[in-house]
Amino acid sequence: MIESTSLAAVIVGAGHAAGELATSLRDNGWQGSILLIGEEPFLPYHRPPLSKTYLSGTATAQSLLIKPPATYEKAKVDIISSMRVDKIDKLSRTVLLADGRVVNYDRLILATGGRPRRLPISHIEQAERSGNFHYLRTLHDVDRIRQQFEPGMRLVIIGGGYIGLEVAAVAVRHGLKVTVLEALPRVLARVTAPELSAFYESRHRDAGVDIRTGMAVEDVQMDPSGDAVSVVTCVGGSTVAADLIIVGIGLEPNVELAAEAGLSVDNGVVVDEFGQTSDPNIYAAGDCTNHPNPLFGRRLRLESVPNALEQARCVAASICGNPKAYSSIPWFWSDQYELKLKMVGLSQGYDQLIVRGNPDSNAFAAFYLKEGQVLAADTVNRPAEFMLAKRFISQRTKVDPARLADDSIPLQDLLPNS
Ligand code: FAD
């Protein structure tokens, strides 16, 4: 425990990592002040529902708050919303706010997340200024999208990743005519095996979504008013008419603040296992970090809620003098239609895929093995197998592929010491 009575902790960003950090600092005994500065006009809120229940209209903005205001008040966390931090001065240990205020810190934590990758086309500025072209990262983005989310509208989604496919599922159920344009030969190509991509493509097509793979977007055309994008053009010349366009082609970590301050940056703010940056008074957590993962023996930059929360807790403990190394198995979830996908581990380098159960039943699991060891698993509507898969991965379990593939053998029985 450190003597923190008169010390100031300043957290930049007010997302998942920041909200967790603020209260975890108090829980870990931080006695000094805690100030959270976020550029969005909200308290930290759940982002995953943005492309799911909030887009579909079944969740309210109020219900997205991660913690009620009273929790921050009780933990004596001061919050400045709608305010950007523009600069860090490491020598004077101050940050400069967009309104010109200068705030002192003893410990600074960067929880700046990321922003949507911009579509790399020549008319991008004009498209982004138009009223029907959207990215999807914030509550405001979805509020704008929902104003145009009308049955019969021709929605073109650029990018067949999780966000694009979740939006497609909501939109087609809402009566929109949905086309998904994916540049690679299959959807979810960066994160799942071809078998899973084929499963999701087929479910979306069954629901009425026009999934077009191998379609790299080259440009857009504006309507005669110049206020709206009306056509999306792909490499090779094919065109798709659109009333509404949503782009989901990945995330750029917000690292400029760190880079300009001279911190080490490499696809994320470079931190050690305690979340400490190259400056001992500055830490970072969440989507913006490039951090070591001892279990997989390499550095990772993850974009997931569990990563943001767990890393934030380790950073808070470490700042308070109880160093806690961040070492966790990455996991993620995605809801599309009635399909609850949960993925755990990292599948890169797998040499065998074992599918348990029949995908036609919409409840199955796919295990990624390397030399018989479980690296990762994707489970669809099989929450119990997801929990067990975590144990296989953390225990570096080697399995008999034939027994793993036999759905009549309980997964539990394949764990050592079960
Ligand atoms: P963020 O939540 O992005 O918060 C960062 C905050 O910092 C932002 O509010 C930003 O405006 C602010 N900020 C940045 N720079 C500054 C600055 N200079 N000054 C002040 N404020 C600043 N993850 C899952 O695990 N499961 C899911 O199903 C899932 N679905 C998702 C669906 C959508 C539509 C989106 C957008 C994300 C989804 N994610 C999901 C990812 C998850 O939301 C992120 O991993 C998580 O939000 C990361 O938290 P964070 O605190 O690192 O960053």
Coordinates of C-alpha atoms and ligand atoms in Angstrom, one line a residue:
M1 CA 0.0 0.0 0.0
I2 CA 1.3 3.5 -0.8
E3 CA 0.6 6.6 1.1
S4 CA -1.7 8.3 -1.3
T5 CA -3.6 10.8 0.9
S6 CA -2.7 13.9 -1.0
L7 CA -1.9 12.3 -4.4
A8 CA -4.0 13.0 -7.5
A9 CA -5.1 10.2 -9.9
V10 CA -6.3 11.4 -13.3
I11 CA -8.0 9.1 -15.7
V12 CA -8.3 10.1 -19.4
G13 CA -11.4 8.6 -21.1
A14 CA -14.7 7.6 -19.6
G15 CA -15.4 4.2 -21.1
H16 CA -15.3 0.6 -19.8
A17 CA -11.7 0.7 -18.5
A18 CA -11.9 4.2 -17.1
G19 CA -15.2 3.5 -15.1
E20 CA -13.7 0.3 -13.6
L21 CA -10.4 1.9 -12.8
A22 CA -12.0 4.8 -11.0
T23 CA -13.9 2.7 -8.4
S24 CA -11.2 0.0 -8.3
L25 CA -8.7 2.6 -7.2
R26 CA -10.8 3.4 -4.2
D27 CA -11.5 -0.3 -3.5
N28 CA -7.7 -0.8 -3.5
G29 CA -7.2 1.9 -0.9
W30 CA -6.4 5.0 -2.9
Q31 CA -6.8 7.9 -0.5
G32 CA -6.1 10.8 -2.8
S33 CA -8.3 12.5 -5.4
I34 CA -9.6 10.6 -8.5
L35 CA -10.6 12.6 -11.6
L36 CA -12.2 11.0 -14.7
I37 CA -12.1 13.2 -17.8
G38 CA -14.1 11.9 -20.9
E39 CA -14.9 13.6 -24.2
E40 CA -18.3 12.0 -24.5
P41 CA -21.2 13.7 -22.7
F42 CA -22.0 10.5 -20.7
L43 CA -20.9 8.6 -17.7
P44 CA -19.2 5.3 -18.7
Y45 CA -21.7 3.2 -20.6
H46 CA -21.9 -0.4 -22.0
R47 CA -20.8 -0.2 -25.7
P48 CA -21.8 -3.8 -26.7
P49 CA -25.5 -3.1 -26.7
L50 CA -25.0 -0.3 -29.2
S51 CA -25.0 -2.8 -32.1
K52 CA -27.5 -5.1 -30.4
T53 CA -30.4 -4.1 -28.1
Y54 CA -29.9 -0.4 -28.2
L55 CA -29.9 -0.4 -32.0
S56 CA -33.0 -2.6 -32.0
G57 CA -34.7 -0.2 -29.6
T58 CA -35.1 -2.7 -26.7
A59 CA -32.6 -1.0 -24.4
T60 CA -32.7 2.7 -23.3
A61 CA -29.7 5.0 -23.0
Q62 CA -30.2 5.1 -19.2
S63 CA -30.0 1.3 -19.0
L64 CA -26.6 1.4 -20.7
L65 CA -24.9 3.1 -17.8
I66 CA -22.3 0.7 -16.3
K67 CA -22.7 2.2 -12.8
P68 CA -25.2 4.6 -11.5
P69 CA -24.0 8.2 -10.7
A70 CA -24.3 7.4 -6.9
T71 CA -21.5 4.8 -7.2
Y72 CA -19.0 7.4 -8.4
E73 CA -20.2 9.9 -5.8
K74 CA -19.8 7.3 -3.0
A75 CA -16.3 6.5 -4.2
K76 CA -15.5 10.3 -4.4
V77 CA -14.7 10.2 -8.1
D78 CA -14.9 13.6 -9.7
I79 CA -16.0 13.5 -13.3
I80 CA -15.6 16.0 -16.1
S81 CA -17.6 15.0 -19.2
S82 CA -17.7 16.5 -22.7
M83 CA -14.0 17.4 -22.3
R84 CA -11.1 16.3 -24.3
V85 CA -7.6 16.0 -22.9
D86 CA -5.4 17.6 -25.5
K87 CA -1.9 17.2 -24.1
I88 CA 0.2 15.6 -21.5
D89 CA 3.3 17.3 -20.0
K90 CA 5.3 14.5 -18.4
L91 CA 7.8 16.9 -16.8
S92 CA 5.3 19.1 -15.0
R93 CA 2.9 16.1 -14.5
T94 CA 0.0 18.0 -15.9
V95 CA -2.6 17.5 -18.6
L96 CA -4.1 20.3 -20.7
L97 CA -7.8 20.2 -21.3
A98 CA -9.6 21.5 -24.4
D99 CA -10.9 24.5 -22.5
G100 CA -7.4 25.6 -21.5
R101 CA -7.5 24.3 -17.9
V102 CA -4.3 22.6 -16.7
V103 CA -4.8 19.7 -14.3
N104 CA -2.0 18.2 -12.1
Y105 CA -1.6 14.5 -11.6
D106 CA 0.6 12.2 -9.6
R107 CA -0.6 9.1 -11.5
L108 CA -2.1 9.4 -15.0
I109 CA -4.1 6.6 -16.6
L110 CA -4.8 6.5 -20.3
A111 CA -8.1 4.7 -21.0
T112 CA -8.7 6.3 -24.4
G113 CA -10.0 3.3 -26.3
G114 CA -10.2 3.7 -30.1
R115 CA -12.1 5.1 -33.0
P116 CA -13.5 3.5 -36.0
R117 CA -11.1 3.0 -38.9
R118 CA -12.0 5.3 -41.7
L119 CA -13.0 3.9 -45.1
P120 CA -10.0 4.4 -47.3
I121 CA -11.7 6.0 -50.4
S122 CA -11.0 9.2 -52.2
H123 CA -14.3 10.9 -51.5
I124 CA -14.3 10.1 -47.8
E125 CA -14.6 13.6 -46.4
Q126 CA -17.7 14.3 -48.5
A127 CA -19.2 11.0 -47.5
E128 CA -18.5 11.6 -43.8
R129 CA -20.2 15.0 -44.0
S130 CA -23.3 13.5 -45.6
G131 CA -26.3 12.5 -43.5
N132 CA -26.6 8.9 -44.3
F133 CA -23.0 7.6 -43.9
H134 CA -22.1 6.3 -40.4
Y135 CA -19.5 4.6 -38.3
L136 CA -20.7 2.9 -35.1
R137 CA -18.7 3.5 -31.9
T138 CA -20.8 5.8 -29.7
L139 CA -24.3 6.3 -28.4
H140 CA -24.5 9.4 -30.5
D141 CA -23.6 7.3 -33.6
V142 CA -26.5 4.9 -32.9
D143 CA -28.9 7.8 -32.1
R144 CA -28.2 9.2 -35.6
I145 CA -28.5 5.8 -37.3
R146 CA -31.8 5.0 -35.5
Q147 CA -33.4 8.1 -37.0
Q148 CA -32.9 6.5 -40.4
F149 CA -33.6 3.0 -39.5
E150 CA -36.9 2.6 -41.4
P151 CA -38.3 -0.6 -42.8
G152 CA -37.7 -0.8 -46.6
M153 CA -34.5 1.3 -46.5
R154 CA -31.6 -0.1 -48.4
L155 CA -28.9 -0.5 -45.8
V156 CA -25.3 -1.2 -47.1
I157 CA -23.0 -2.4 -44.4
I158 CA -19.3 -2.2 -45.3
G159 CA -17.4 -4.8 -43.3
G160 CA -18.4 -8.3 -42.4
G161 CA -16.9 -8.3 -38.9
Y162 CA -18.9 -8.6 -35.6
I163 CA -20.2 -5.1 -35.6
G164 CA -21.4 -5.3 -39.2
L165 CA -23.0 -8.7 -38.7
E166 CA -24.8 -7.7 -35.5
V167 CA -26.1 -4.6 -37.2
A168 CA -27.2 -6.7 -40.2
A169 CA -29.1 -9.1 -37.9
V170 CA -31.0 -6.2 -36.1
A171 CA -31.7 -4.4 -39.4
V172 CA -33.1 -7.3 -41.4
R173 CA -35.4 -8.1 -38.5
H174 CA -36.5 -4.4 -38.5
G175 CA -37.5 -4.7 -42.2
L176 CA -34.5 -3.0 -43.8
K177 CA -33.1 -4.4 -47.1
V178 CA -29.6 -5.3 -46.0
T179 CA -26.4 -5.9 -48.0
V180 CA -23.1 -6.7 -46.4
L181 CA -20.0 -6.0 -48.4
E182 CA -16.9 -7.8 -47.2
A183 CA -13.6 -7.4 -48.9
L184 CA -12.2 -10.7 -47.8
P185 CA -13.4 -14.1 -49.2
R186 CA -15.5 -14.7 -46.1
V187 CA -17.0 -12.9 -43.1
L188 CA -15.3 -12.9 -39.7
A189 CA -12.1 -14.0 -41.5
R190 CA -9.8 -12.3 -39.0
V191 CA -11.2 -14.1 -36.0
T192 CA -12.8 -17.5 -36.9
A193 CA -12.3 -20.6 -38.9
P194 CA -13.9 -20.9 -42.4
E195 CA -16.4 -23.3 -40.9
L196 CA -17.7 -20.6 -38.5
S197 CA -17.7 -18.0 -41.3
A198 CA -19.8 -20.4 -43.5
F199 CA -22.2 -21.0 -40.6
Y200 CA -22.8 -17.3 -40.1
E201 CA -23.0 -16.5 -43.8
S202 CA -25.7 -19.1 -44.1
R203 CA -27.7 -17.9 -41.1
H204 CA -27.6 -14.3 -42.4
R205 CA -28.7 -15.4 -45.9
D206 CA -31.5 -17.5 -44.4
A207 CA -32.7 -14.3 -42.6
G208 CA -32.7 -12.3 -45.9
V209 CA -29.3 -10.5 -45.7
D210 CA -27.5 -10.2 -49.0
I211 CA -23.9 -11.2 -48.0
R212 CA -21.4 -10.4 -50.7
T213 CA -17.8 -11.5 -50.0
G214 CA -14.7 -10.6 -52.0
M215 CA -16.2 -7.1 -52.5
A216 CA -13.7 -4.4 -51.6
V217 CA -15.3 -0.9 -51.6
E218 CA -13.5 1.5 -53.9
D219 CA -15.6 4.6 -53.7
V220 CA -19.0 6.1 -53.2
Q221 CA -21.2 8.4 -55.3
M222 CA -23.2 11.2 -53.9
D223 CA -26.9 11.9 -54.9
P224 CA -27.6 15.0 -57.0
S225 CA -28.1 17.2 -53.8
G226 CA -24.6 16.2 -52.7
D227 CA -26.0 15.7 -49.2
A228 CA -26.3 11.9 -49.2
V229 CA -24.3 8.9 -50.5
S230 CA -26.5 7.0 -53.0
V231 CA -24.2 4.4 -54.5
V232 CA -21.3 2.3 -53.2
T233 CA -18.8 1.2 -55.8
C234 CA -16.6 -1.9 -55.5
V235 CA -13.3 -2.8 -57.1
G236 CA -14.2 -4.3 -60.5
G237 CA -17.0 -1.8 -61.0
S238 CA -20.0 -3.4 -59.4
T239 CA -22.3 -0.9 -57.6
V240 CA -24.9 -1.1 -54.8
A241 CA -27.6 1.5 -54.3
A242 CA -27.9 2.7 -50.8
D243 CA -30.2 4.8 -48.6
L244 CA -28.1 4.3 -45.5
I245 CA -24.4 3.2 -45.1
I246 CA -22.8 1.8 -42.0
V247 CA -19.0 1.2 -42.0
G248 CA -17.5 -1.4 -39.6
I249 CA -14.0 -2.1 -40.8
G250 CA -12.0 -2.1 -37.5
L251 CA -10.6 0.2 -34.9
E252 CA -7.7 2.5 -34.6
P253 CA -6.4 2.8 -31.1
N254 CA -6.4 6.4 -29.7
V255 CA -2.6 6.7 -29.1
E256 CA -1.9 10.3 -30.2
L257 CA -1.9 11.8 -26.7
A258 CA 0.6 9.2 -25.6
A259 CA 2.8 9.4 -28.7
E260 CA 2.9 13.2 -28.6
A261 CA 4.0 13.0 -24.9
G262 CA 6.9 10.7 -26.0
L263 CA 5.5 7.5 -24.5
S264 CA 6.3 4.3 -26.3
V265 CA 3.6 3.5 -28.8
D266 CA 3.3 0.5 -31.2
N267 CA -0.2 -0.4 -32.3
G268 CA -1.3 0.8 -28.9
V269 CA 0.3 2.4 -25.9
V270 CA 3.0 0.0 -24.9
V271 CA 2.6 -1.1 -21.3
D272 CA 4.1 -3.8 -19.1
E273 CA 2.1 -6.5 -17.3
F274 CA 1.1 -4.0 -14.6
G275 CA -0.2 -1.5 -17.2
Q276 CA 2.7 0.8 -16.7
T277 CA 3.8 2.8 -19.7
S278 CA 7.4 3.9 -20.5
D279 CA 6.8 6.7 -18.0
P280 CA 6.6 5.3 -14.4
N281 CA 3.8 7.8 -13.5
I282 CA 1.6 7.0 -16.5
Y283 CA -0.5 3.8 -16.9
A284 CA -2.9 2.7 -19.6
A285 CA -5.7 0.1 -19.8
G286 CA -8.2 -1.2 -22.3
D287 CA -8.5 -1.1 -26.1
C288 CA -5.7 1.4 -26.4
T289 CA -3.0 -0.8 -24.9
N290 CA -0.4 -3.1 -26.4
H291 CA 0.3 -5.4 -23.4
P292 CA 2.2 -8.7 -22.8
N293 CA 0.2 -11.9 -22.4
P294 CA 2.2 -14.5 -20.5
L295 CA -0.1 -17.3 -21.4
F296 CA 0.3 -16.9 -25.1
G297 CA 3.9 -15.6 -24.8
R298 CA 3.3 -12.5 -27.0
R299 CA 2.1 -8.9 -27.0
L300 CA -1.6 -8.3 -27.7
R301 CA -3.9 -5.4 -28.3
L302 CA -7.4 -6.6 -27.6
E303 CA -10.7 -5.0 -28.2
S304 CA -13.1 -6.5 -25.7
V305 CA -15.0 -5.6 -22.5
P306 CA -13.4 -8.3 -20.4
N307 CA -9.9 -7.1 -21.4
A308 CA -10.8 -3.5 -20.5
L309 CA -12.3 -4.5 -17.1
E310 CA -9.6 -7.0 -16.0
Q311 CA -6.7 -4.9 -17.1
A312 CA -8.2 -1.9 -15.3
R313 CA -8.4 -3.8 -12.0
C314 CA -4.8 -4.9 -12.3
V315 CA -3.7 -1.3 -13.0
A316 CA -5.7 0.0 -10.0
A317 CA -4.1 -2.6 -7.7
S318 CA -0.6 -1.9 -9.1
I319 CA -1.0 1.9 -8.7
C320 CA -2.0 1.3 -5.0
G321 CA 1.1 -0.6 -4.3
N322 CA -0.3 -4.2 -4.6
P323 CA 1.3 -5.1 -8.0
K324 CA -1.0 -7.4 -9.9
A325 CA 0.2 -8.7 -13.2
Y326 CA -2.5 -8.9 -15.9
S327 CA -2.6 -12.4 -17.3
S328 CA -5.9 -13.5 -18.7
I329 CA -7.3 -15.6 -21.5
P330 CA -8.9 -13.3 -24.1
W331 CA -12.6 -13.8 -24.6
F332 CA -15.4 -12.1 -26.4
W333 CA -19.1 -12.5 -27.3
S334 CA -21.4 -11.7 -30.1
D335 CA -25.2 -11.9 -30.3
Q336 CA -26.8 -12.3 -33.7
Y337 CA -30.4 -13.4 -34.0
E338 CA -30.9 -16.2 -31.4
L339 CA -27.2 -17.2 -31.7
K340 CA -25.1 -16.4 -28.7
L341 CA -21.5 -16.8 -29.8
K342 CA -18.8 -16.9 -27.1
M343 CA -15.1 -17.2 -28.1
V344 CA -12.2 -17.8 -25.9
G345 CA -8.5 -18.0 -26.5
L346 CA -6.5 -17.1 -29.6
S347 CA -6.7 -19.5 -32.6
Q348 CA -3.8 -18.2 -34.7
G349 CA -1.5 -21.1 -35.6
Y350 CA -4.1 -23.9 -35.1
D351 CA -3.6 -27.1 -37.1
Q352 CA -6.9 -28.8 -36.5
L353 CA -10.5 -27.7 -36.0
I354 CA -12.8 -30.0 -34.1
V355 CA -16.5 -29.3 -34.2
R356 CA -18.7 -30.8 -31.4
G357 CA -22.4 -31.0 -32.2
N358 CA -24.3 -30.2 -35.4
P359 CA -24.2 -26.6 -36.6
D360 CA -27.7 -27.2 -38.1
S361 CA -29.0 -27.4 -34.6
N362 CA -27.6 -23.9 -33.9
A363 CA -25.9 -25.2 -30.8
F364 CA -22.3 -26.4 -31.3
A365 CA -18.7 -25.7 -30.4
A366 CA -15.5 -25.5 -32.5
F367 CA -12.2 -26.2 -30.8
Y368 CA -8.9 -25.0 -32.3
L369 CA -6.0 -27.4 -31.6
K370 CA -2.3 -27.2 -32.1
E371 CA -0.6 -30.5 -31.8
G372 CA -3.5 -31.7 -29.8
Q373 CA -3.5 -28.8 -27.4
V374 CA -6.6 -26.5 -27.1
L375 CA -5.7 -23.0 -28.2
A376 CA -9.2 -21.5 -28.5
A377 CA -12.9 -22.3 -28.8
D378 CA -15.9 -20.7 -30.4
T379 CA -19.2 -21.8 -28.8
V380 CA -22.6 -21.1 -30.2
N381 CA -25.5 -21.4 -27.7
R382 CA -23.3 -23.7 -25.5
P383 CA -22.4 -21.6 -22.5
A384 CA -21.3 -24.6 -20.3
E385 CA -18.8 -25.7 -23.0
F386 CA -17.5 -22.1 -23.1
M387 CA -16.8 -22.2 -19.4
L388 CA -15.0 -25.5 -19.7
A389 CA -13.1 -24.4 -22.8
K390 CA -11.5 -21.7 -20.6
R391 CA -10.1 -24.4 -18.4
F392 CA -8.8 -26.4 -21.3
I393 CA -6.9 -23.4 -22.5
S394 CA -5.5 -22.2 -19.2
Q395 CA -4.4 -25.8 -18.3
R396 CA -2.9 -26.2 -21.8
T397 CA -4.8 -29.4 -22.0
K398 CA -3.9 -31.9 -24.8
V399 CA -7.0 -33.8 -25.9
D400 CA -7.8 -36.8 -28.0
P401 CA -9.4 -35.2 -31.1
A402 CA -11.7 -38.2 -31.7
R403 CA -13.1 -38.1 -28.2
L404 CA -13.5 -34.3 -28.4
A405 CA -15.5 -34.7 -31.6
D406 CA -17.8 -37.2 -29.9
D407 CA -20.6 -35.1 -28.7
S408 CA -22.0 -38.0 -26.6
I409 CA -18.9 -37.7 -24.3
P410 CA -19.4 -34.9 -21.8
L411 CA -16.7 -32.3 -22.3
Q412 CA -16.0 -32.4 -18.6
D413 CA -14.7 -36.0 -19.0
L414 CA -11.9 -34.8 -21.2
L415 CA -10.4 -32.5 -18.6
P416 CA -7.5 -34.0 -16.7
N417 CA -8.4 -34.8 -13.0
S418 CA -12.1 -34.6 -13.9
Ligands
FAD1 P1 -13.8 2.9 -24.8 O1 -15.0 2.2 -24.2 O2 -13.8 3.2 -26.2 O3 -13.7 4.3 -24.0 C1 -12.7 5.2 -24.3 C2 -13.3 6.6 -24.1 O4 -12.2 7.5 -24.0 C3 -14.2 7.1 -25.1 O5 -15.4 7.6 -24.6 C4 -13.4 8.2 -25.8 O6 -14.3 9.2 -26.4 C5 -12.6 8.7 -24.7 N1 -11.4 9.5 -25.1 C6 -10.5 9.1 -26.0 N2 -9.5 10.1 -26.1 C7 -9.8 11.0 -25.2 C8 -9.2 12.2 -24.8 N3 -8.1 12.7 -25.4 N4 -9.8 13.0 -23.8 C9 -11.0 12.6 -23.2 N5 -11.6 11.4 -23.6 C10 -11.0 10.7 -24.5 N6 -16.7 -6.1 -26.6 C11 -17.1 -7.3 -26.1 O7 -16.4 -7.8 -25.3 N7 -18.3 -7.9 -26.5 C12 -19.1 -7.3 -27.4 O8 -20.2 -7.9 -27.7 C13 -18.8 -6.0 -27.9 N8 -19.6 -5.4 -28.8 C14 -19.3 -4.2 -29.2 C15 -20.2 -3.5 -30.1 C16 -19.9 -2.2 -30.5 C17 -20.8 -1.5 -31.4 C18 -18.7 -1.6 -30.1 C19 -18.3 -0.2 -30.6 C20 -17.8 -2.2 -29.3 C21 -18.1 -3.5 -28.9 N9 -17.2 -4.2 -28.0 C22 -17.5 -5.4 -27.5 C23 -15.9 -3.7 -27.7 C24 -15.9 -3.0 -26.3 O9 -17.0 -2.0 -26.3 C25 -14.6 -2.3 -26.1 O10 -13.6 -3.2 -26.1 C26 -14.6 -1.5 -24.8 O11 -15.5 -0.4 -24.9 C27 -13.2 -0.9 -24.6 O12 -13.2 -0.1 -23.4 P2 -12.2 1.1 -23.3 O13 -12.4 1.7 -22.0 O14 -10.8 0.6 -23.6 O15 -12.5 2.1 -24.5

